N, CA, C and O of each residue as an XYZ file, in Angstrom:
512
protein
N      11.347    -25.205     52.692
C      12.690    -25.465     53.173
C      13.682    -24.567     52.413
O      13.600    -24.418     51.193
N      14.600    -23.987     53.152
C      15.580    -23.091     52.549
C      16.617    -23.857     51.740
O      17.005    -24.968     52.100
N      17.051    -23.263     50.666
C      18.144    -23.805     49.858
C      19.463    -23.498     50.568
O      19.576    -22.515     51.300
N      20.451    -24.353     50.337
C      21.758    -24.182     50.965
C      22.744    -23.568     49.988
O      22.882    -24.022     48.852
N      23.431    -22.523     50.449
C      24.488    -21.880     49.682
C      25.807    -22.121     50.400
O      25.907    -21.923     51.611
N      26.815    -22.547     49.656
C      28.171    -22.664     50.176
C      28.936    -21.437     49.709
O      29.042    -21.182     48.509
N      29.473    -20.673     50.663
C      30.223    -19.471     50.341
C      31.667    -19.675     50.777
O      31.941    -20.033     51.923
N      32.590    -19.440     49.839
C      34.012    -19.673     50.088
C      34.763    -18.375     49.803
O      34.791    -17.892     48.671
N      35.370    -17.822     50.851
C      36.126    -16.584     50.695
C      37.084    -16.470     51.878
O      36.732    -16.818     53.005
N      38.282    -15.987     51.619
C      39.257    -15.850     52.703
C      39.122    -14.530     53.451
O      39.795    -14.320     54.460
N      38.261    -13.639     52.970
C      38.058    -12.345     53.605
C      36.877    -12.443     54.574
O      35.728    -12.579     54.155
N      37.175    -12.372     55.868
C      36.150    -12.520     56.888
C      35.040    -11.481     56.738
O      33.872    -11.792     56.970
N      35.384    -10.263     56.355
C      34.353     -9.228     56.207
C      33.394     -9.567     55.063
O      32.200     -9.284     55.159
N      33.894    -10.162     53.998
C      33.023    -10.582     52.882
C      32.125    -11.730     53.335
O      30.936    -11.748     53.017
N      32.685    -12.686     54.073
C      31.870    -13.798     54.578
C      30.744    -13.280     55.469
O      29.601    -13.722     55.350
N      31.067    -12.346     56.358
C      30.045    -11.785     57.246
C      28.998    -11.016     56.453
O      27.803    -11.122     56.729
N      29.443    -10.243     55.471
C      28.519     -9.476     54.648
C      27.578    -10.404     53.873
O      26.365    -10.196     53.862
N      28.135    -11.411     53.235
C      27.305    -12.344     52.463
C      26.340    -13.098     53.364
O      25.181    -13.304     53.003
N      26.809    -13.506     54.526
C      25.932    -14.190     55.471
C      24.785    -13.265     55.882
O      23.631    -13.689     55.936
N      25.103    -12.008     56.168
C      24.083    -11.025     56.562
C      23.059    -10.819     55.438
O      21.854    -10.774     55.687
N      23.543    -10.698     54.221
C      22.668    -10.431     53.077
C      21.786    -11.636     52.744
O      20.630    -11.469     52.355
N      22.326    -12.844     52.894
C      21.659    -14.032     52.350
C      20.993    -14.952     53.375
O      20.147    -15.766     53.003
N      21.352    -14.843     54.650
C      20.878    -15.804     55.653
C      19.366    -15.769     55.874
O      18.787    -16.759     56.320
N      18.737    -14.672     55.575
C      17.280    -14.599     55.736
C      16.570    -15.555     54.768
O      15.548    -16.152     55.106
N      17.119    -15.686     53.578
C      16.457    -16.474     52.532
C      17.070    -17.849     52.289
O      16.443    -18.705     51.665
N      18.295    -18.066     52.780
C      19.008    -19.310     52.488
C      19.723    -19.834     53.733
O      20.027    -19.078     54.656
N      19.984    -21.138     53.740
C      20.907    -21.702     54.722
C      22.296    -21.437     54.171
O      22.652    -21.943     53.107
N      23.077    -20.652     54.885
C      24.381    -20.226     54.415
C      25.472    -20.977     55.180
O      25.504    -20.974     56.411
N      26.355    -21.613     54.429
C      27.523    -22.283     54.997
C      28.735    -21.506     54.501
O      28.908    -21.331     53.295
N      29.575    -21.040     55.421
C      30.749    -20.263     55.027
C      32.024    -21.041     55.329
O      32.157    -21.674     56.376
N      32.943    -20.977     54.392
C      34.265    -21.596     54.533
C      35.299    -20.586     54.077
O      35.069    -19.841     53.125
N      36.444    -20.560     54.756
C      37.443    -19.530     54.480
C      38.486    -19.934     53.445
O      39.362    -19.138     53.110
N      38.403    -21.165     52.934
C      39.317    -21.576     51.872
C      38.751    -22.786     51.140
O      37.818    -23.439     51.607
N      39.338    -23.065     49.986
C      38.860    -24.155     49.152
C      39.036    -25.532     49.767
O      38.239    -26.435     49.509
N      40.076    -25.702     50.579
C      40.304    -26.995     51.217
C      39.155    -27.327     52.167
O      38.600    -28.425     52.121
N      38.803    -26.375     53.025
C      37.695    -26.595     53.956
C      36.374    -26.777     53.213
O      35.545    -27.601     53.599
N      36.186    -26.009     52.159
C      34.947    -26.103     51.387
C      34.820    -27.471     50.718
O      33.755    -28.087     50.754
N      35.902    -27.940     50.113
C      35.830    -29.241     49.453
C      35.671    -30.360     50.483
O      34.980    -31.346     50.230
N      36.306    -30.208     51.636
C      36.120    -31.175     52.719
C      34.673    -31.235     53.168
O      34.153    -32.314     53.453
N      34.013    -30.071     53.235
C      32.601    -30.020     53.613
C      31.749    -30.766     52.583
O      30.828    -31.500     52.942
N      32.066    -30.570     51.305
C      31.349    -31.293     50.256
C      31.577    -32.797     50.376
O      30.636    -33.587     50.303
N      32.824    -33.177     50.560
C      33.153    -34.609     50.645
C      32.577    -35.279     51.882
O      32.501    -36.506     51.939
N      32.174    -34.497     52.868
C      31.530    -35.049     54.064
C      30.065    -35.397     53.799
O      29.347    -35.819     54.706
N      29.628    -35.218     52.556
C      28.273    -35.608     52.178
C      27.290    -34.461     52.077
O      26.087    -34.685     51.947
N      27.780    -33.249     52.134
C      26.908    -32.085     52.031
C      26.742    -31.684     50.563
O      27.674    -31.801     49.768
N      25.542    -31.210     50.217
C      25.260    -30.854     48.832
C      24.504    -29.531     48.783
O      23.288    -29.502     48.973
N      25.216    -28.439     48.530
C      24.525    -27.151     48.423
C      23.822    -27.033     47.074
O      24.148    -27.750     46.127
N      22.868    -26.132     47.000
C      22.206    -25.875     45.723
C      23.006    -24.891     44.875
O      22.796    -24.800     43.666
N      23.939    -24.140     45.518
C      24.718    -23.150     44.791
C      25.992    -22.854     45.578
O      26.005    -22.906     46.808
N      27.064    -22.543     44.847
C      28.339    -22.193     45.460
C      28.723    -20.786     45.019
O      28.649    -20.450     43.837
N      29.133    -19.973     45.984
C      29.699    -18.660     45.707
C      31.137    -18.717     46.188
O      31.390    -18.988     47.362
N      32.081    -18.465     45.293
C      33.487    -18.589     45.662
C      34.295    -17.385     45.210
O      34.108    -16.856     44.114
N      35.194    -16.971     46.084
C      36.192    -15.982     45.711
C      37.149    -16.666     44.740
O      37.308    -17.886     44.770
N      37.769    -15.891     43.900
C      38.730    -16.446     42.953
C      40.128    -16.513     43.553
O      40.854    -17.484     43.342
N      40.499    -15.486     44.294
C      41.857    -15.401     44.822
C      41.857    -15.689     46.321
O      41.447    -14.856     47.130
N      42.327    -16.889     46.674
C      42.411    -17.308     48.070
C      43.694    -18.090     48.262
O      44.200    -18.697     47.318
N      44.227    -18.082     49.477
C      45.397    -18.920     49.754
C      44.982    -20.377     49.970
O      43.801    -20.670     50.156
N      45.929    -21.257     49.945
C      45.798    -22.685     50.293
C      45.130    -23.548     49.232
O      45.483    -24.721     49.109
N      44.205    -23.037     48.480
C      43.483    -23.792     47.454
C      42.602    -22.738     46.813
O      41.453    -22.557     47.216
N      43.129    -22.045     45.823
C      42.450    -20.872     45.301
C      41.102    -21.216     44.673
O      40.763    -22.383     44.477
N      40.351    -20.173     44.368
C      39.012    -20.372     43.839
C      38.987    -21.151     42.545
O      38.102    -21.980     42.334
N      39.950    -20.895     41.674
C      39.975    -21.617     40.405
C      40.224    -23.106     40.642
O      39.571    -23.942     40.018
N      41.136    -23.446     41.514
C      41.406    -24.859     41.816
C      40.202    -25.518     42.484
O      39.836    -26.646     42.157
N      39.600    -24.801     43.416
C      38.417    -25.327     44.099
C      37.296    -25.597     43.103
O      36.729    -26.689     43.077
N      36.980    -24.595     42.282
C      35.880    -24.743     41.329
C      36.211    -25.810     40.284
O      35.329    -26.564     39.873
N      37.453    -25.880     39.856
C      37.851    -26.922     38.905
C      37.562    -28.304     39.492
O      37.025    -29.172     38.803
N      37.915    -28.509     40.754
C      37.656    -29.797     41.394
C      36.168    -30.072     41.543
O      35.737    -31.220     41.435
N      35.385    -29.043     41.787
C      33.932    -29.207     41.850
C      33.399    -29.611     40.475
O      32.597    -30.537     40.362
N      33.849    -28.911     39.437
C      33.299    -29.120     38.099
C      33.751    -30.427     37.440
O      33.054    -30.938     36.564
N      34.889    -30.974     37.837
C      35.313    -32.256     37.255
C      34.781    -33.443     38.048
O      34.932    -34.592     37.635
N      34.163    -33.162     39.180
C      33.612    -34.220     40.016
C      32.273    -34.690     39.457
O      31.454    -33.884     39.015
N      32.069    -35.966     39.483
C      30.784    -36.510     39.066
C      29.659    -36.131     40.010
O      28.502    -36.059     39.594
N      29.974    -35.889     41.263
C      28.955    -35.582     42.258
C      28.527    -34.119     42.259
O      27.354    -33.822     42.484
N      29.440    -33.219     42.016
C      29.184    -31.799     42.242
C      29.129    -30.942     40.978
O      28.791    -29.761     41.059
N      29.447    -31.499     39.832
C      29.632    -30.683     38.625
C      28.406    -29.899     38.192
O      28.539    -28.899     37.487
N      27.214    -30.325     38.596
C      26.000    -29.627     38.188
C      25.601    -28.502     39.142
O      24.643    -27.777     38.874
N      26.324    -28.350     40.248
C      26.019    -27.267     41.186
C      26.443    -25.946     40.532
O      27.598    -25.800     40.131
N      25.526    -24.994     40.424
C      25.907    -23.707     39.833
C      26.909    -22.970     40.714
O      26.854    -23.043     41.941
N      27.823    -22.259     40.062
C      28.879    -21.529     40.758
C      28.863    -20.066     40.330
O      28.769    -19.744     39.145
N      28.957    -19.200     41.317
C      29.166    -17.774     41.082
C      30.546    -17.440     41.630
O      30.825    -17.660     42.808
N      31.399    -16.912     40.776
C      32.705    -16.440     41.229
C      32.594    -14.966     41.599
O      32.016    -14.167     40.862
N      33.159    -14.623     42.752
C      33.260    -13.229     43.181
C      34.733    -12.881     43.199
O      35.547    -13.652     43.707
N      35.082    -11.745     42.657
C      36.494    -11.382     42.663
C      36.681     -9.894     42.436
O      35.889     -9.237     41.762
N      37.750     -9.388     43.018
C      38.148     -8.004     42.781
C      39.165     -7.926     41.645
O      39.645     -6.838     41.324
N      39.498     -9.051     41.038
C      40.471     -9.077     39.942
C      39.994     -8.184     38.800
O      38.843     -8.267     38.370
N      40.883     -7.343     38.323
C      40.510     -6.427     37.239
C      40.268     -7.164     35.921
O      39.544     -6.665     35.059
N      40.864     -8.337     35.758
C      40.715     -9.113     34.526
C      39.838    -10.357     34.736
O      40.076    -11.400     34.128
N      38.839    -10.236     35.587
C      37.989    -11.377     35.939
C      37.359    -12.024     34.713
O      37.379    -13.248     34.583
N      36.806    -11.230     33.822
C      36.152    -11.781     32.632
C      37.144    -12.590     31.797
O      36.808    -13.666     31.301
N      38.347    -12.082     31.644
C      39.377    -12.793     30.884
C      39.766    -14.095     31.579
O      39.913    -15.129     30.926
N      39.934    -14.048     32.906
C      40.293    -15.256     33.648
C      39.218    -16.323     33.500
O      39.526    -17.495     33.283
N      37.957    -15.919     33.616
C      36.849    -16.874     33.499
C      36.805    -17.463     32.093
O      36.559    -18.659     31.934
N      37.038    -16.647     31.080
C      36.977    -17.142     29.704
C      38.062    -18.164     29.397
O      37.900    -18.986     28.494
N      39.165    -18.124     30.138
C      40.274    -19.058     29.910
C      40.186    -20.318     30.760
O      41.013    -21.218     30.615
N      39.202    -20.395     31.639
C      39.080    -21.572     32.499
C      38.624    -22.771     31.674
O      37.762    -22.637     30.806
N      39.196    -23.933     31.941
C      38.842    -25.127     31.169
C      37.544    -25.799     31.646
O      37.317    -26.981     31.386
N      36.714    -25.046     32.332
C      35.441    -25.552     32.837
C      34.452    -24.393     32.830
O      34.843    -23.230     32.728
N      33.178    -24.720     32.939
C      32.133    -23.706     32.874
C      31.817    -23.159     34.261
O      31.623    -23.910     35.217
N      31.772    -21.837     34.344
C      31.304    -21.153     35.544
C      30.015    -20.442     35.156
O      29.974    -19.727     34.155
N      28.977    -20.633     35.935
C      27.660    -20.123     35.550
C      27.571    -18.598     35.621
O      26.848    -17.984     34.836
N      28.299    -17.985     36.555
C      28.241    -16.525     36.670
C      29.483    -16.018     37.386
O      30.139    -16.753     38.124
N      29.790    -14.755     37.156
C      30.857    -14.106     37.898
C      30.450    -12.668     38.166
O      29.788    -12.026     37.351
N      30.857    -12.183     39.320
C      30.489    -10.839     39.752
C      31.725    -10.167     40.329
O      32.462    -10.757     41.120
N      31.935     -8.933     39.921
C      33.071     -8.158     40.422
C      32.794     -7.632     41.825
O      31.675     -7.224     42.139
N      33.830     -7.647     42.664
C      33.771     -6.958     43.953
C      34.272     -5.542     43.726
O      35.211     -5.365     42.949
N      33.717     -4.550     44.341
C      32.531     -4.608     45.196
C      31.282     -4.863     44.350
O      31.226     -4.499     43.175
N      30.304     -5.483     44.958
C      29.101     -5.862     44.231
C      27.879     -5.240     44.898
O      27.919     -4.834     46.060
N      26.809     -5.178     44.142
C      25.531     -4.709     44.681
C      24.767     -5.935     45.178
O      24.586     -6.895     44.428
N      24.320     -5.911     46.432
C      23.597     -7.075     46.962
C      22.438     -7.530     46.083
O      22.222     -8.731     45.921
N      21.692     -6.588     45.514
C      20.557     -6.987     44.669
C      21.005     -7.697     43.397
O      20.311     -8.592     42.914
N      22.156     -7.311     42.849
C      22.684     -8.002     41.671
C      23.048     -9.443     42.020
O      22.780    -10.362     41.246
N      23.655     -9.632     43.185
C      24.014    -10.976     43.622
C      22.758    -11.809     43.857
O      22.687    -12.955     43.413
N      21.779    -11.253     44.539
C      20.530    -11.985     44.800
C      19.841    -12.376     43.501
O      19.322    -13.485     43.380
N      19.834    -11.472     42.536
C      19.218    -11.766     41.240
C      19.935    -12.926     40.555
O      19.291    -13.834     40.031
N      21.259    -12.896     40.558
C      22.038    -13.978     39.946
C      21.761    -15.311     40.650
O      21.599    -16.341     39.996
N      21.710    -15.284     41.963
C      21.427    -16.508     42.728
C      20.056    -17.058     42.350
O      19.922    -18.242     42.044
N      19.045    -16.203     42.372
C      17.686    -16.654     42.052
C      17.594    -17.232     40.650
O      16.954    -18.264     40.448
N      18.222    -16.584     39.684
C      18.177    -17.084     38.305
C      18.852    -18.440     38.191
O      18.318    -19.353     37.560
N      20.020    -18.574     38.798
C      20.747    -19.848     38.712
C      20.008    -20.966     39.446
O      19.993    -22.104     38.977
N      19.402    -20.660     40.577
C      18.652    -21.685     41.309
C      17.433    -22.142     40.512
O      17.080    -23.321     40.552
N      16.791    -21.236     39.796
C      15.658    -21.626     38.964
C      16.096    -22.579     37.859
O      15.423    -23.576     37.594
N      17.207    -22.282     37.220
C      17.731    -23.158     36.173
C      18.146    -24.493     36.764
O      17.851    -25.542     36.190
N      18.825    -24.470     37.901
C      19.282    -25.706     38.574
C      18.096    -26.587     38.927
O      18.132    -27.797     38.705
N      17.036    -25.985     39.480
C      15.849    -26.753     39.837
C      15.187    -27.357     38.605
O      14.758    -28.511     38.630
N      15.102    -26.584     37.532
C      14.450    -27.050     36.320
C      15.184    -28.218     35.674
O      14.558    -29.088     35.069
N      16.509    -28.240     35.800
C      17.287    -29.295     35.163
C      17.533    -30.496     36.068
O      18.046    -31.519     35.615
N      17.169    -30.378     37.353
C      17.418    -31.475     38.300
C      16.140    -31.984     38.948
O      16.147    -32.434     40.094
N      15.055    -31.909     38.211
C      13.771    -32.397     38.742
C      13.694    -33.897     38.607
O      12.695    -34.501     38.995
């Protein structure tokens, strides 16, 4: 059975690209903002991993991930932040919650796949 990835990004081309790259190996759910993504989670859905853009309108990536990480239900889901922000590492280091990985846009598909596989292995090992 395929693992489910929740991808949150306001850029339609990034959503299409990620879906194209990942849909062969994973069930991919795409949402264009944090509000829709959190609503999907609250509807009882539980992905094995979340990939989120950092800069989005309506409910930015930091707010979305903060709400995921402070939740008793979702806090153990690994998160990869994707962002074109030049100071991404600094932003992540100042967040009051843990993000498992971050990747700069533009990214190499193989780097993203490697990060996903590593995080899913850790997630599976700790949630057996």
